[in-house]
Short mmCIF file of C-alpha atoms in Angstrom, two decimals:
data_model
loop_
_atom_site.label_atom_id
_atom_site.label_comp_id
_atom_site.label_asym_id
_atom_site.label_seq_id
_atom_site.Cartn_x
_atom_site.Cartn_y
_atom_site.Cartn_z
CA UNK A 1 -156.74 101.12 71.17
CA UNK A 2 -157.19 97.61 69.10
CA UNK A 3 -153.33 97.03 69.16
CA UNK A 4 -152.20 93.40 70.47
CA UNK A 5 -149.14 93.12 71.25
CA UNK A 6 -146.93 90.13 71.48
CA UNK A 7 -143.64 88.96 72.74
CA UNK A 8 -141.15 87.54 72.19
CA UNK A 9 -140.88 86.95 68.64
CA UNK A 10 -139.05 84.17 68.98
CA UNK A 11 -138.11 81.43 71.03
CA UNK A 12 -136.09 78.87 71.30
CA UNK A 13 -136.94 75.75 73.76
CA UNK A 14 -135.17 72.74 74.39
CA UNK A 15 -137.61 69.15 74.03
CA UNK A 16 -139.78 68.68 77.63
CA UNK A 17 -139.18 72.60 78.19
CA UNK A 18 -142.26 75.18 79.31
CA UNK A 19 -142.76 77.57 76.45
CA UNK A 20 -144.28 80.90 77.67
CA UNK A 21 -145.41 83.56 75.08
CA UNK A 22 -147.32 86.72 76.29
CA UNK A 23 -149.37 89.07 75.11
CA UNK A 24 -150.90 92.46 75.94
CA UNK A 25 -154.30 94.56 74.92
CA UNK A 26 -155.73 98.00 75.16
CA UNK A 27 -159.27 97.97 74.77
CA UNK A 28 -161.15 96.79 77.74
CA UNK A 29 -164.24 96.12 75.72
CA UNK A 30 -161.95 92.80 74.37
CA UNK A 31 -164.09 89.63 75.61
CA UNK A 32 -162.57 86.59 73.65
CA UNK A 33 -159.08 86.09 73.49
CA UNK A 34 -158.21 82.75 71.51
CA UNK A 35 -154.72 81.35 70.62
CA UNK A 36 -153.77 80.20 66.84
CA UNK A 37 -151.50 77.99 65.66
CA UNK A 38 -149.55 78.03 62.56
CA UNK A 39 -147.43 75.61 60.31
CA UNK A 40 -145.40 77.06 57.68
CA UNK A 41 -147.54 77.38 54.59
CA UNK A 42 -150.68 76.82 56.15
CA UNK A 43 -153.57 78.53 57.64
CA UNK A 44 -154.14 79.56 61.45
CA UNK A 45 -155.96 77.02 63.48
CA UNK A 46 -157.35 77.86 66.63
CA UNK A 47 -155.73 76.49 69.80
CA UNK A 48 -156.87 77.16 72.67
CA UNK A 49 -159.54 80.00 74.34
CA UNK A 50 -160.19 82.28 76.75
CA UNK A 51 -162.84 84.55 77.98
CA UNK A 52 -162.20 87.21 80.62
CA UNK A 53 -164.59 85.82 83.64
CA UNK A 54 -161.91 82.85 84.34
CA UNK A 55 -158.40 83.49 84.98
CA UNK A 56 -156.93 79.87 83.61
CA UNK A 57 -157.60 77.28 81.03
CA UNK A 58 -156.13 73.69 80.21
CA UNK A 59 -156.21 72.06 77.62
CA UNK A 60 -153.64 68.84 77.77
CA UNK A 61 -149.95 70.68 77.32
CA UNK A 62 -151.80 73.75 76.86
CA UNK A 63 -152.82 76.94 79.56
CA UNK A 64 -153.63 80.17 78.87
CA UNK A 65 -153.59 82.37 81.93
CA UNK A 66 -155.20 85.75 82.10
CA UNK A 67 -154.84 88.74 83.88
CA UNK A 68 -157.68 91.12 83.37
CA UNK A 69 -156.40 94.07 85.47
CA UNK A 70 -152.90 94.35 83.50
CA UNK A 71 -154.85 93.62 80.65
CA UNK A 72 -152.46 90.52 79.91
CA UNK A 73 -152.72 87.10 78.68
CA UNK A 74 -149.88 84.24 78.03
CA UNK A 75 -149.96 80.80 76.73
CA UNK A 76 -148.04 78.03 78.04
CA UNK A 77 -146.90 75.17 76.37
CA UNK A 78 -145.50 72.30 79.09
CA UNK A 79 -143.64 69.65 78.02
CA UNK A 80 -142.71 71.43 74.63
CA UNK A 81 -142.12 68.36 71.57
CA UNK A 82 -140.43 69.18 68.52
CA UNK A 83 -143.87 68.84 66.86
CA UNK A 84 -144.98 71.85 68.59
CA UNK A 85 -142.62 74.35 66.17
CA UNK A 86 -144.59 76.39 64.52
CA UNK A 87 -145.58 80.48 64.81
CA UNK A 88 -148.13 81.41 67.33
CA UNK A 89 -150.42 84.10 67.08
CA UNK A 90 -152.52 85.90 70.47
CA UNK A 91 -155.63 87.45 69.78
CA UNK A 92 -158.73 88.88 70.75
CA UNK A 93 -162.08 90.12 69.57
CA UNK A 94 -165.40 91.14 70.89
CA UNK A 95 -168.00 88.92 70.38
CA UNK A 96 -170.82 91.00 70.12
CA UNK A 97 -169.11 92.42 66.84
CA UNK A 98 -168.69 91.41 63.31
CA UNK A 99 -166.14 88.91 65.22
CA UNK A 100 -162.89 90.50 63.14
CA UNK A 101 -159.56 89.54 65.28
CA UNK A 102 -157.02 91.47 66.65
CA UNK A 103 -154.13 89.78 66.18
CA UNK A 104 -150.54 89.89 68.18
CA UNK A 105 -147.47 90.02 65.94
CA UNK A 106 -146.50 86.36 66.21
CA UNK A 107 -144.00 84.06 67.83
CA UNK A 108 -141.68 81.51 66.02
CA UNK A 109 -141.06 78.96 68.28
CA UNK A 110 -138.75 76.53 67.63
CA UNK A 111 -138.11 72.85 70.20
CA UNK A 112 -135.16 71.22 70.18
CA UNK A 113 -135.19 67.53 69.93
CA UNK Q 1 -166.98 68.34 54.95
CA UNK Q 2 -164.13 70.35 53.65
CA UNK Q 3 -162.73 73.08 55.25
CA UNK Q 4 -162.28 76.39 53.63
CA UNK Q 5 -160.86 76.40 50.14
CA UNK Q 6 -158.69 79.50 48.92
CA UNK Q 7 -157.47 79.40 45.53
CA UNK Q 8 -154.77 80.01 44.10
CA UNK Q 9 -152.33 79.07 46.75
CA UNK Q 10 -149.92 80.74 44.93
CA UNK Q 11 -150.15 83.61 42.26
CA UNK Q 12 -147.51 85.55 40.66
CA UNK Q 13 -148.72 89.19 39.23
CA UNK Q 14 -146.64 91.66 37.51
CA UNK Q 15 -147.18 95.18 38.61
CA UNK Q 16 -150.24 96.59 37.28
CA UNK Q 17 -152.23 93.73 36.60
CA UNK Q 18 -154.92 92.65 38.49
CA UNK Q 19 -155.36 89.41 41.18
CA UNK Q 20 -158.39 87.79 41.84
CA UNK Q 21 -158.52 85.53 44.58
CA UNK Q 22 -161.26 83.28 46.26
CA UNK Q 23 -162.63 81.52 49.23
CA UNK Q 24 -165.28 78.70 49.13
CA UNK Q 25 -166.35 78.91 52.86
CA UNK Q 26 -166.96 75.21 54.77
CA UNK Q 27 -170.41 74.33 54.22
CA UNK Q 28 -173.10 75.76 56.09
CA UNK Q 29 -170.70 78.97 56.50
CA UNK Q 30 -172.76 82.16 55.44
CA UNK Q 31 -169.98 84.70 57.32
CA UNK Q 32 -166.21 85.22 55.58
CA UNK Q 33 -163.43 87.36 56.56
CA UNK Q 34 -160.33 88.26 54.94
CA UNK Q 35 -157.25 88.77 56.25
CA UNK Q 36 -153.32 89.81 55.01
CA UNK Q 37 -150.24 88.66 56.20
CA UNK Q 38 -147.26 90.58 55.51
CA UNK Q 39 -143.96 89.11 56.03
CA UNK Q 40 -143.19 88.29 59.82
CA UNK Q 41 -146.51 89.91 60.59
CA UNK Q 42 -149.52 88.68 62.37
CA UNK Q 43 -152.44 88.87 60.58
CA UNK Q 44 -154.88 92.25 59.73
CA UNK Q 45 -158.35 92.00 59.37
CA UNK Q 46 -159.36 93.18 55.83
CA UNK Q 47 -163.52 92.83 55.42
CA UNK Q 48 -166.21 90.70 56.65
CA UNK Q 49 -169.14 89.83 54.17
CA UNK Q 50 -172.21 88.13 54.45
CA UNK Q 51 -173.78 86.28 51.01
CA UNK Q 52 -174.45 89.34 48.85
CA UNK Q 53 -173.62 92.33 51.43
CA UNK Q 54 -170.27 93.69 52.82
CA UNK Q 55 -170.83 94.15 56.31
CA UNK Q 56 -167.78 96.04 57.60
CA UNK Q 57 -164.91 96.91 55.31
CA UNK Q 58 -163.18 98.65 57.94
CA UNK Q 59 -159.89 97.35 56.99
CA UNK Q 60 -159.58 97.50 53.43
CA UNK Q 61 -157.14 99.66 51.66
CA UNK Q 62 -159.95 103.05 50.16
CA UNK Q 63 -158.43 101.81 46.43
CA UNK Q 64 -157.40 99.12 44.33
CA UNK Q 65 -159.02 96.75 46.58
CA UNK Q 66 -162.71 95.27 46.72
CA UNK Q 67 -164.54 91.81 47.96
CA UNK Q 68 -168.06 89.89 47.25
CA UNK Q 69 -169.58 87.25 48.05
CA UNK Q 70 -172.37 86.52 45.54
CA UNK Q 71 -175.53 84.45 46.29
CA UNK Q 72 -174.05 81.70 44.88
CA UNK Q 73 -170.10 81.04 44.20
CA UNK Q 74 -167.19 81.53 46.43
CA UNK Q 75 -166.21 85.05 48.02
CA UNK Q 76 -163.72 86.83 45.80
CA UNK Q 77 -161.27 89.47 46.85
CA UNK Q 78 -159.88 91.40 44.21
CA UNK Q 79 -157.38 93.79 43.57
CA UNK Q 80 -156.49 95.81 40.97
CA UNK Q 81 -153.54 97.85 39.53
CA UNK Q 82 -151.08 95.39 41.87
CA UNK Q 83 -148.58 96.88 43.42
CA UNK Q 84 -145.24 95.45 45.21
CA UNK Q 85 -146.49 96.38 48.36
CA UNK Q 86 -149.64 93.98 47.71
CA UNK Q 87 -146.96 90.83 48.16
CA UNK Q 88 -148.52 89.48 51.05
CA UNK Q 89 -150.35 85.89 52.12
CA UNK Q 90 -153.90 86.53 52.11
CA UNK Q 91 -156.22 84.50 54.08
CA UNK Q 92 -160.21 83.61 54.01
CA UNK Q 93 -161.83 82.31 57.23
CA UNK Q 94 -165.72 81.32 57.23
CA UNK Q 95 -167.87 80.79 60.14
CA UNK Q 96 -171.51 80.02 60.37
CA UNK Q 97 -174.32 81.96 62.21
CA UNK Q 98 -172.56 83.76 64.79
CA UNK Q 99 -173.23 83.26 68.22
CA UNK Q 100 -171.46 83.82 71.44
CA UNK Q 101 -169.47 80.55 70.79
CA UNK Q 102 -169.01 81.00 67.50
CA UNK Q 103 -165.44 79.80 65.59
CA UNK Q 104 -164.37 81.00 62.32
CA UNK Q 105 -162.33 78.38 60.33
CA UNK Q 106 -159.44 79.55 58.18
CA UNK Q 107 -158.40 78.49 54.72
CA UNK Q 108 -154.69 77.74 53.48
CA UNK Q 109 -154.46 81.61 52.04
CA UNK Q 110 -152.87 82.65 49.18
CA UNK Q 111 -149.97 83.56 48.14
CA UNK Q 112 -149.87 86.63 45.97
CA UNK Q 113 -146.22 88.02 44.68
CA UNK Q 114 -146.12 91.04 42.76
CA UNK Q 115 -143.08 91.32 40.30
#
């Protein structure tokens, strides 16, 4: 029930390519699903956001679109840069709670110069 | 203002032996939750403290394992009688008074091997 899952694990994507990682939930009650960023040997840093009411949301090279009746979400990176390699994580988290993520398995995503 | 500070970032434990680590949350931050990363895993929530009370430990392993975070002083997670299985990157994130817009900030984590 508070399983996020996410595919693929990795990726490969050549420089000025569209990255697309996706991820899928189980409970309903989910209403904050934010995407982190992170660099080998660092921490997660939040990316990008989304709350259930709105089915898109960009943010420069980055949109998160989100389909509430298959339960689904996906990020897309456009224009992918080299600089953009790093692991992503999908989660999600109810805000009226203690505000503990869910978080997807991760994917390693790697741009080719 | 500094972010959140986790030290060690690294820490090297032979097995039985215990490992203390800690989080100074960003200033201002009175919420902290810990999480552990297992290799080519996403992250698992752990606990989530407030200063001086544990307010859901849902996550944490029932031994070895406990957290606080005192009045005053950083949040410590602790674990005890370290096993191999306890290798694992171990990250702090703080956020202030939660609201509906709330963000919680993560540290660097640290890096606990057990040998």
């Amino acid at each position: 029930q508070q399983q996020v899952k996410q595919s693929p694990q990795s990726l490969i994507v050549q420089k000025g390519g569209i990255s697309i990682i996706n991820c899928a939930y189980e409970n309903t009650a989910f209403d904050y699903f934010p995407w982190y960023q992170q660099f080998p040997g660092k921490g997660p840093a939040l990316l990008i956001a989304i709350r259930p009411d709105v089915s898109e949301k960009k943010e420069g090279r980055f949109t998160i679109s989100f389909n509430k009746s298959a339960k689904q979400f996906s990020l897309h990176i456009m224009d992918s840069q080299p600089g953009d390699s790093a692991t992503y994580f999908c989660a999600a988290t109810l805000t009226g709670s203690a505000r503990q993520l869910t978080f997807g398995s991760g994917t390693q995503l790697t741009v080719l110069p | 203002n500094a972010g959140v500070m986790q030290n060690p970032r690294h820490l090297v434990r032979r097995r039985g032996q215990e490992a203390r680590l800690r989080c100074s949350p960003m200033k201002g931050h009175s919420h902290v939750y810990w999480y552990r990363q297992l290799p080519e895993e996403g992250l698992k929530f752990m606990v989530y403290l407030q200063k001086e009370n544990i307010i859901d430990e849902s996550g944490m392993p029932k031994e070895r394992f406990s957290a606080e975070f005192p009045k005053e002083g950083p949040s410590i997670l602790r674990i005890q009688q370290v096993v191999r299985g306890d290798s694992a990157a171990y990250f702090c994130a703080s956020s202030p008074l939660l609201t509906e817009n709330t963000e919680a900030f993560f540290g660097q984590g640290t890096r606990l091997t057990v040998v």
